[in-house]
mmCIF file of C-alpha atoms in Angstrom:
data_model
loop_
_atom_site.group_PDB
_atom_site.id
_atom_site.type_symbol
_atom_site.label_atom_id
_atom_site.label_comp_id
_atom_site.label_asym_id
_atom_site.label_seq_id
_atom_site.Cartn_x
_atom_site.Cartn_y
_atom_site.Cartn_z
ATOM 1 C CA UNK A 1 -5.766 -17.795 16.088
ATOM 2 C CA UNK A 2 -7.100 -16.599 12.757
ATOM 3 C CA UNK A 3 -10.719 -17.311 13.721
ATOM 4 C CA UNK A 4 -10.581 -14.965 16.702
ATOM 5 C CA UNK A 5 -12.421 -11.671 16.368
ATOM 6 C CA UNK A 6 -10.190 -8.626 16.042
ATOM 7 C CA UNK A 7 -10.763 -4.912 15.789
ATOM 8 C CA UNK A 8 -8.785 -3.779 12.745
ATOM 9 C CA UNK A 9 -7.952 -0.126 12.084
ATOM 10 C CA UNK A 10 -6.389 1.509 9.033
ATOM 11 C CA UNK A 11 -4.983 4.957 9.800
ATOM 12 C CA UNK A 12 -4.594 6.973 6.609
ATOM 13 C CA UNK A 13 -3.724 10.554 5.839
ATOM 14 C CA UNK A 14 -7.294 11.524 4.941
ATOM 15 C CA UNK A 15 -9.450 8.909 6.656
ATOM 16 C CA UNK A 16 -9.505 6.209 9.300
ATOM 17 C CA UNK A 17 -11.232 2.963 8.385
ATOM 18 C CA UNK A 18 -12.075 0.336 10.954
ATOM 19 C CA UNK A 19 -13.974 -2.916 11.129
ATOM 20 C CA UNK A 20 -14.354 -6.243 12.856
ATOM 21 C CA UNK A 21 -12.374 -9.076 11.295
ATOM 22 C CA UNK A 22 -12.808 -12.797 11.760
ATOM 23 C CA UNK A 23 -10.943 -15.373 9.656
ATOM 24 C CA UNK A 24 -9.994 -12.715 7.125
ATOM 25 C CA UNK A 25 -13.587 -11.560 6.665
ATOM 26 C CA UNK A 26 -14.515 -7.955 7.430
ATOM 27 C CA UNK A 27 -17.807 -6.821 8.904
ATOM 28 C CA UNK A 28 -19.294 -3.559 10.134
ATOM 29 C CA UNK A 29 -16.800 -1.422 8.202
ATOM 30 C CA UNK A 30 -16.827 2.246 9.184
ATOM 31 C CA UNK A 31 -14.886 5.346 8.224
ATOM 32 C CA UNK A 32 -14.197 8.771 9.699
ATOM 33 C CA UNK A 33 -12.066 11.708 8.635
ATOM 34 C CA UNK A 34 -8.522 11.716 9.986
ATOM 35 C CA UNK A 35 -8.238 14.295 12.778
ATOM 36 C CA UNK A 36 -5.637 17.015 13.068
ATOM 37 C CA UNK A 37 -4.642 16.286 16.687
ATOM 38 C CA UNK A 38 -3.673 13.204 18.702
ATOM 39 C CA UNK A 39 -6.263 14.047 21.349
ATOM 40 C CA UNK A 40 -8.977 13.838 18.709
ATOM 41 C CA UNK A 41 -7.552 10.535 17.501
ATOM 42 C CA UNK A 42 -7.797 9.016 20.980
ATOM 43 C CA UNK A 43 -11.456 10.072 21.142
ATOM 44 C CA UNK A 44 -12.084 8.206 17.896
ATOM 45 C CA UNK A 45 -10.494 5.104 19.422
ATOM 46 C CA UNK A 46 -12.664 5.424 22.532
ATOM 47 C CA UNK A 47 -15.780 5.805 20.383
ATOM 48 C CA UNK A 48 -14.965 2.510 18.672
ATOM 49 C CA UNK A 49 -15.507 0.711 21.966
ATOM 50 C CA UNK A 50 -19.019 2.164 22.162
ATOM 51 C CA UNK A 51 -19.760 1.499 18.485
ATOM 52 C CA UNK A 52 -18.862 -2.173 18.870
ATOM 53 C CA UNK A 53 -20.196 -2.513 22.412
ATOM 54 C CA UNK A 54 -22.017 -5.812 21.842
ATOM 55 C CA UNK A 55 -19.002 -7.404 20.124
ATOM 56 C CA UNK A 56 -16.254 -5.882 22.276
ATOM 57 C CA UNK A 57 -16.105 -8.718 24.853
ATOM 58 C CA UNK A 58 -15.280 -11.108 21.960
ATOM 59 C CA UNK A 59 -12.482 -8.954 20.546
ATOM 60 C CA UNK A 60 -9.111 -10.539 21.334
ATOM 61 C CA UNK A 61 -6.786 -7.868 19.963
ATOM 62 C CA UNK A 62 -6.619 -4.505 18.216
ATOM 63 C CA UNK A 63 -4.563 -4.549 15.023
ATOM 64 C CA UNK A 64 -3.548 -1.372 13.206
ATOM 65 C CA UNK A 65 -2.239 -0.453 9.772
ATOM 66 C CA UNK A 66 -0.222 2.739 10.163
ATOM 67 C CA UNK A 67 1.920 5.096 8.054
ATOM 68 C CA UNK A 68 5.607 5.259 8.874
ATOM 69 C CA UNK A 69 7.842 2.696 10.561
ATOM 70 C CA UNK A 70 6.428 0.895 13.617
ATOM 71 C CA UNK A 71 9.082 0.448 16.304
ATOM 72 C CA UNK A 72 8.262 -2.649 18.321
ATOM 73 C CA UNK A 73 10.928 -1.891 20.919
ATOM 74 C CA UNK A 74 9.644 1.574 21.840
ATOM 75 C CA UNK A 75 5.996 1.106 20.895
ATOM 76 C CA UNK A 76 6.131 4.280 18.834
ATOM 77 C CA UNK A 77 5.813 5.038 15.113
ATOM 78 C CA UNK A 78 9.085 6.258 13.604
ATOM 79 C CA UNK A 79 9.541 7.969 10.255
ATOM 80 C CA UNK A 80 7.263 10.669 8.917
ATOM 81 C CA UNK A 81 3.778 11.043 7.491
ATOM 82 C CA UNK A 82 1.120 13.688 6.974
ATOM 83 C CA UNK A 83 -0.214 12.815 10.453
ATOM 84 C CA UNK A 84 2.796 14.219 12.287
ATOM 85 C CA UNK A 85 1.269 13.701 15.725
ATOM 86 C CA UNK A 86 1.353 9.914 15.278
ATOM 87 C CA UNK A 87 5.136 10.051 15.475
ATOM 88 C CA UNK A 88 5.081 12.021 18.716
ATOM 89 C CA UNK A 89 2.662 9.762 20.623
ATOM 90 C CA UNK A 90 3.491 6.889 22.968
ATOM 91 C CA UNK A 91 1.359 4.860 20.588
ATOM 92 C CA UNK A 92 1.175 1.294 21.934
ATOM 93 C CA UNK A 93 1.088 2.361 25.575
ATOM 94 C CA UNK A 94 -1.809 4.770 25.077
ATOM 95 C CA UNK A 95 -3.817 2.351 22.938
ATOM 96 C CA UNK A 96 -3.281 -0.439 25.464
ATOM 97 C CA UNK A 97 -4.742 1.825 28.134
ATOM 98 C CA UNK A 98 -7.751 2.679 25.964
ATOM 99 C CA UNK A 99 -8.614 -0.780 24.620
ATOM 100 C CA UNK A 100 -7.202 -3.023 27.374
ATOM 101 C CA UNK A 101 -6.332 -5.564 24.692
ATOM 102 C CA UNK A 102 -3.093 -6.649 23.001
ATOM 103 C CA UNK A 103 -2.143 -4.034 20.383
ATOM 104 C CA UNK A 104 -0.369 -4.901 17.130
ATOM 105 C CA UNK A 105 0.759 -2.417 14.505
ATOM 106 C CA UNK A 106 2.436 -2.611 11.114
ATOM 107 C CA UNK A 107 3.298 -0.382 8.169
ATOM 108 C CA UNK A 108 0.340 0.121 5.827
ATOM 109 C CA UNK A 109 2.040 -1.276 2.710
ATOM 110 C CA UNK A 110 3.111 -4.347 4.659
ATOM 111 C CA UNK A 111 -0.476 -4.838 5.825
ATOM 112 C CA UNK A 112 -1.777 -4.700 2.267
ATOM 113 C CA UNK A 113 0.831 -7.228 1.182
ATOM 114 C CA UNK A 114 -0.154 -9.588 4.005
ATOM 115 C CA UNK A 115 -3.747 -9.541 2.773
ATOM 116 C CA UNK A 116 -2.643 -10.480 -0.723
ATOM 117 C CA UNK A 117 -0.231 -13.136 0.539
ATOM 118 C CA UNK A 118 -2.734 -14.884 2.798
ATOM 119 C CA UNK A 119 -6.006 -14.409 0.941
ATOM 120 C CA UNK A 120 -5.360 -12.774 -2.448
ATOM 121 C CA UNK A 121 -3.085 -12.747 -5.474
ATOM 122 C CA UNK A 122 -0.093 -14.213 -3.615
ATOM 123 C CA UNK A 123 -1.769 -17.163 -1.897
ATOM 124 C CA UNK A 124 0.234 -19.817 -3.748
ATOM 125 C CA UNK A 125 3.564 -17.952 -3.868
ATOM 126 C CA UNK A 126 6.591 -18.120 -1.604
ATOM 127 C CA UNK A 127 8.456 -15.063 -2.897
ATOM 128 C CA UNK A 128 6.740 -11.903 -4.147
ATOM 129 C CA UNK A 129 6.891 -8.137 -4.372
ATOM 130 C CA UNK A 130 3.966 -5.882 -3.569
ATOM 131 C CA UNK A 131 3.931 -2.417 -5.161
ATOM 132 C CA UNK A 132 1.717 0.375 -3.840
ATOM 133 C CA UNK A 133 1.512 3.078 -6.495
ATOM 134 C CA UNK A 134 -0.116 6.290 -5.316
ATOM 135 C CA UNK A 135 1.419 9.691 -4.676
ATOM 136 C CA UNK A 136 4.717 7.817 -4.562
ATOM 137 C CA UNK A 137 5.727 4.173 -4.897
ATOM 138 C CA UNK A 138 6.198 1.979 -1.864
ATOM 139 C CA UNK A 139 5.718 -1.666 -1.175
ATOM 140 C CA UNK A 140 6.963 -4.845 0.386
ATOM 141 C CA UNK A 141 9.543 -7.540 -0.247
ATOM 142 C CA UNK A 142 8.323 -11.000 0.753
ATOM 143 C CA UNK A 143 10.748 -13.926 0.759
ATOM 144 C CA UNK A 144 9.704 -17.399 1.897
ATOM 145 C CA UNK A 145 6.336 -15.851 2.892
ATOM 146 C CA UNK A 146 8.049 -13.516 5.358
ATOM 147 C CA UNK A 147 8.236 -9.716 5.057
ATOM 148 C CA UNK A 148 11.825 -8.542 4.660
ATOM 149 C CA UNK A 149 12.341 -5.179 6.348
ATOM 150 C CA UNK A 150 16.100 -4.694 5.976
ATOM 151 C CA UNK A 151 18.680 -3.389 8.423
ATOM 152 C CA UNK A 152 17.201 0.137 8.490
ATOM 153 C CA UNK A 153 13.565 -0.871 7.810
ATOM 154 C CA UNK A 154 13.730 0.690 4.343
ATOM 155 C CA UNK A 155 13.208 -2.501 2.327
ATOM 156 C CA UNK A 156 10.318 -1.885 -0.041
ATOM 157 C CA UNK A 157 10.954 1.833 -0.528
ATOM 158 C CA UNK A 158 11.016 1.159 -4.263
ATOM 159 C CA UNK A 159 10.151 4.732 -5.142
ATOM 160 C CA UNK A 160 13.640 5.848 -4.087
ATOM 161 C CA UNK A 161 15.222 4.092 -7.084
ATOM 162 C CA UNK A 162 16.820 6.424 -9.630
ATOM 163 C CA UNK A 163 15.547 4.918 -12.861
ATOM 164 C CA UNK A 164 16.916 7.564 -15.232
ATOM 165 C CA UNK A 165 20.050 8.435 -13.279
ATOM 166 C CA UNK A 166 18.534 11.577 -11.752
ATOM 167 C CA UNK A 167 14.851 11.267 -10.914
ATOM 168 C CA UNK A 168 13.203 8.867 -8.492
ATOM 169 C CA UNK A 169 10.820 6.141 -9.629
ATOM 170 C CA UNK A 170 8.216 7.649 -7.285
ATOM 171 C CA UNK A 171 8.132 10.700 -9.560
ATOM 172 C CA UNK A 172 8.322 8.984 -12.933
ATOM 173 C CA UNK A 173 5.982 6.077 -12.169
ATOM 174 C CA UNK A 174 3.258 7.842 -10.196
ATOM 175 C CA UNK A 175 -0.114 8.762 -11.706
ATOM 176 C CA UNK A 176 -0.303 11.705 -9.302
ATOM 177 C CA UNK A 177 2.901 13.202 -10.707
ATOM 178 C CA UNK A 178 1.718 12.378 -14.236
ATOM 179 C CA UNK A 179 -1.467 14.359 -13.578
ATOM 180 C CA UNK A 180 0.553 17.377 -12.446
ATOM 181 C CA UNK A 181 2.551 17.337 -15.688
ATOM 182 C CA UNK A 182 -0.587 17.038 -17.822
ATOM 183 C CA UNK A 183 -2.321 19.795 -15.837
ATOM 184 C CA UNK A 184 0.591 22.115 -16.535
ATOM 185 C CA UNK A 185 0.473 21.420 -20.284
ATOM 186 C CA UNK A 186 -3.319 21.685 -20.521
ATOM 187 C CA UNK A 187 -3.522 24.827 -18.419
ATOM 188 C CA UNK A 188 -6.092 23.438 -15.998
ATOM 189 C CA UNK A 189 -6.022 20.876 -13.212
ATOM 190 C CA UNK A 190 -6.843 17.228 -13.854
ATOM 191 C CA UNK A 191 -6.593 14.122 -11.676
ATOM 192 C CA UNK A 192 -4.815 10.903 -12.553
ATOM 193 C CA UNK A 193 -8.141 9.231 -13.346
ATOM 194 C CA UNK A 194 -9.061 12.110 -15.638
ATOM 195 C CA UNK A 195 -5.753 11.811 -17.485
ATOM 196 C CA UNK A 196 -6.438 8.134 -18.212
ATOM 197 C CA UNK A 197 -9.921 9.057 -19.437
ATOM 198 C CA UNK A 198 -8.565 11.845 -21.645
ATOM 199 C CA UNK A 199 -6.046 9.412 -23.118
ATOM 200 C CA UNK A 200 -8.793 6.907 -23.937
ATOM 201 C CA UNK A 201 -10.725 9.693 -25.663
ATOM 202 C CA UNK A 202 -7.789 10.580 -27.895
ATOM 203 C CA UNK A 203 -6.159 13.554 -26.169
ATOM 204 C CA UNK A 204 -2.583 13.452 -27.471
ATOM 205 C CA UNK A 205 -0.997 15.148 -24.450
ATOM 206 C CA UNK A 206 -2.646 12.651 -22.103
ATOM 207 C CA UNK A 207 -1.790 9.699 -24.332
ATOM 208 C CA UNK A 208 1.882 10.650 -24.403
ATOM 209 C CA UNK A 209 2.074 10.987 -20.627
ATOM 210 C CA UNK A 210 0.181 7.733 -19.999
ATOM 211 C CA UNK A 211 2.539 5.882 -22.356
ATOM 212 C CA UNK A 212 5.487 7.462 -20.559
ATOM 213 C CA UNK A 213 4.065 6.378 -17.205
ATOM 214 C CA UNK A 214 3.680 2.768 -18.326
ATOM 215 C CA UNK A 215 7.220 2.797 -19.720
ATOM 216 C CA UNK A 216 8.723 3.936 -16.430
ATOM 217 C CA UNK A 217 6.620 1.469 -14.458
ATOM 218 C CA UNK A 218 7.879 -1.291 -16.740
ATOM 219 C CA UNK A 219 11.475 -0.092 -16.392
ATOM 220 C CA UNK A 220 11.341 -0.197 -12.593
ATOM 221 C CA UNK A 221 9.588 -3.572 -12.588
ATOM 222 C CA UNK A 222 12.200 -4.968 -14.994
ATOM 223 C CA UNK A 223 14.974 -3.921 -12.601
ATOM 224 C CA UNK A 224 13.185 -5.349 -9.561
ATOM 225 C CA UNK A 225 12.621 -8.668 -11.308
ATOM 226 C CA UNK A 226 16.337 -9.120 -11.945
ATOM 227 C CA UNK A 227 17.398 -7.866 -8.514
ATOM 228 C CA UNK A 228 14.990 -9.944 -6.416
ATOM 229 C CA UNK A 229 13.576 -12.556 -8.835
ATOM 230 C CA UNK A 230 10.094 -12.876 -7.266
ATOM 231 C CA UNK A 231 7.451 -15.338 -8.440
ATOM 232 C CA UNK A 232 4.965 -12.514 -8.893
ATOM 233 C CA UNK A 233 4.836 -8.728 -8.618
ATOM 234 C CA UNK A 234 1.470 -7.588 -7.259
ATOM 235 C CA UNK A 235 0.384 -4.024 -8.021
ATOM 236 C CA UNK A 236 -1.897 -2.061 -5.709
ATOM 237 C CA UNK A 237 -2.812 1.561 -5.163
ATOM 238 C CA UNK A 238 -5.121 3.767 -7.182
ATOM 239 C CA UNK A 239 -3.622 2.827 -10.544
ATOM 240 C CA UNK A 240 -4.635 -0.812 -10.046
ATOM 241 C CA UNK A 241 -8.205 0.225 -10.922
ATOM 242 C CA UNK A 242 -7.115 0.728 -14.551
ATOM 243 C CA UNK A 243 -8.280 -2.380 -16.410
ATOM 244 C CA UNK A 244 -5.518 -2.019 -19.002
ATOM 245 C CA UNK A 245 -2.710 -1.734 -16.424
ATOM 246 C CA UNK A 246 -1.148 -5.186 -16.663
ATOM 247 C CA UNK A 247 -1.451 -5.415 -20.453
ATOM 248 C CA UNK A 248 0.093 -1.962 -20.988
ATOM 249 C CA UNK A 249 2.986 -2.575 -18.589
ATOM 250 C CA UNK A 250 3.618 -5.981 -20.182
ATOM 251 C CA UNK A 251 3.655 -4.310 -23.602
ATOM 252 C CA UNK A 252 6.374 -1.917 -22.435
ATOM 253 C CA UNK A 253 8.244 -4.760 -20.738
ATOM 254 C CA UNK A 254 8.323 -6.662 -24.008
ATOM 255 C CA UNK A 255 9.881 -3.650 -25.757
ATOM 256 C CA UNK A 256 12.534 -3.468 -23.032
ATOM 257 C CA UNK A 257 13.199 -7.206 -23.323
ATOM 258 C CA UNK A 258 13.442 -7.051 -27.116
ATOM 259 C CA UNK A 259 15.971 -4.223 -27.049
ATOM 260 C CA UNK A 260 19.477 -5.701 -26.973
ATOM 261 C CA UNK A 261 18.273 -9.334 -26.854
ATOM 262 C CA UNK A 262 17.981 -9.434 -23.085
ATOM 263 C CA UNK A 263 17.583 -12.689 -21.134
ATOM 264 C CA UNK A 264 13.966 -13.900 -21.285
ATOM 265 C CA UNK A 265 13.047 -13.565 -17.608
ATOM 266 C CA UNK A 266 9.637 -11.973 -17.992
ATOM 267 C CA UNK A 267 8.039 -10.637 -14.791
ATOM 268 C CA UNK A 268 4.705 -12.155 -13.791
ATOM 269 C CA UNK A 269 2.312 -9.331 -12.876
ATOM 270 C CA UNK A 270 -0.941 -9.370 -10.936
ATOM 271 C CA UNK A 271 -3.340 -6.743 -9.623
ATOM 272 C CA UNK A 272 -4.252 -6.734 -5.943
ATOM 273 C CA UNK A 273 -7.628 -8.291 -5.181
ATOM 274 C CA UNK A 274 -8.727 -6.369 -2.109
ATOM 275 C CA UNK A 275 -8.413 -2.722 -3.127
ATOM 276 C CA UNK A 276 -9.148 -0.314 -0.293
ATOM 277 C CA UNK A 277 -9.872 -3.148 2.152
ATOM 278 C CA UNK A 278 -6.392 -4.680 1.845
ATOM 279 C CA UNK A 279 -4.924 -2.762 4.795
ATOM 280 C CA UNK A 280 -7.730 -3.827 7.129
ATOM 281 C CA UNK A 281 -7.544 -7.476 6.107
ATOM 282 C CA UNK A 282 -3.760 -7.494 6.340
ATOM 283 C CA UNK A 283 -3.819 -5.843 9.747
ATOM 284 C CA UNK A 284 -5.628 -8.893 11.100
ATOM 285 C CA UNK A 285 -2.595 -11.002 10.162
ATOM 286 C CA UNK A 286 0.077 -8.882 11.856
ATOM 287 C CA UNK A 287 0.871 -11.061 14.867
ATOM 288 C CA UNK A 288 1.140 -14.082 12.569
ATOM 289 C CA UNK A 289 3.394 -12.392 10.008
#
């Protein structure tokens, strides 16, 4: 039941966030640095029991957002991530022993999309795409309010698209990669956020690269709209903090639509509502997804 208390955990490459969740509402949110070894990770899990000692008897399940591809048959996490030890552990079995509760796990992008579908920008939609734009571009395909994973569990790996015939969308549409290009031209290192700020302040190099980024985002979104025809495309990840994001992508989309008198199927865009909490909120919905 949604109103049951759950311990929700978001395992990321740099940090682990965890909280109590009841009816989609988070409380007592905490965060620690991601460890370098599985043994250290299990200690963090054990410490959670002590940290939530007074609430632990009420917790009905432990729900996790994880990198990689959760394998429900083996209880392990397939694929690859910066936390290599996750993919070597007997994940569900060991966590069941630690928590003595039902354990549910799901891919992090899928968790974020569940949060938006149940409580956020996709509440009223049946079919939607969720884009997570960070170092790369990942996401989720949702049809009839159900996550579509595909035969090989690669559905939603949007960043693998070759949008210019050679380079992947993950390279051309990522603010992280944009920052690397700008850093090279400027001769000193800048972050994605700093590139956007430089562009706003009139730096021509930054402006050109930001415009290029929005063009390639629009190009990929245009293709996805015609391939999957969702009601809405929800954008998350670090770039979603840019207030101009939707307007700038729509501006580039209009240019694409105008060129060659293309059919007027204009993508509906939205920004995710939950930001960094999306994975935790979505994790609480896993067993109902």
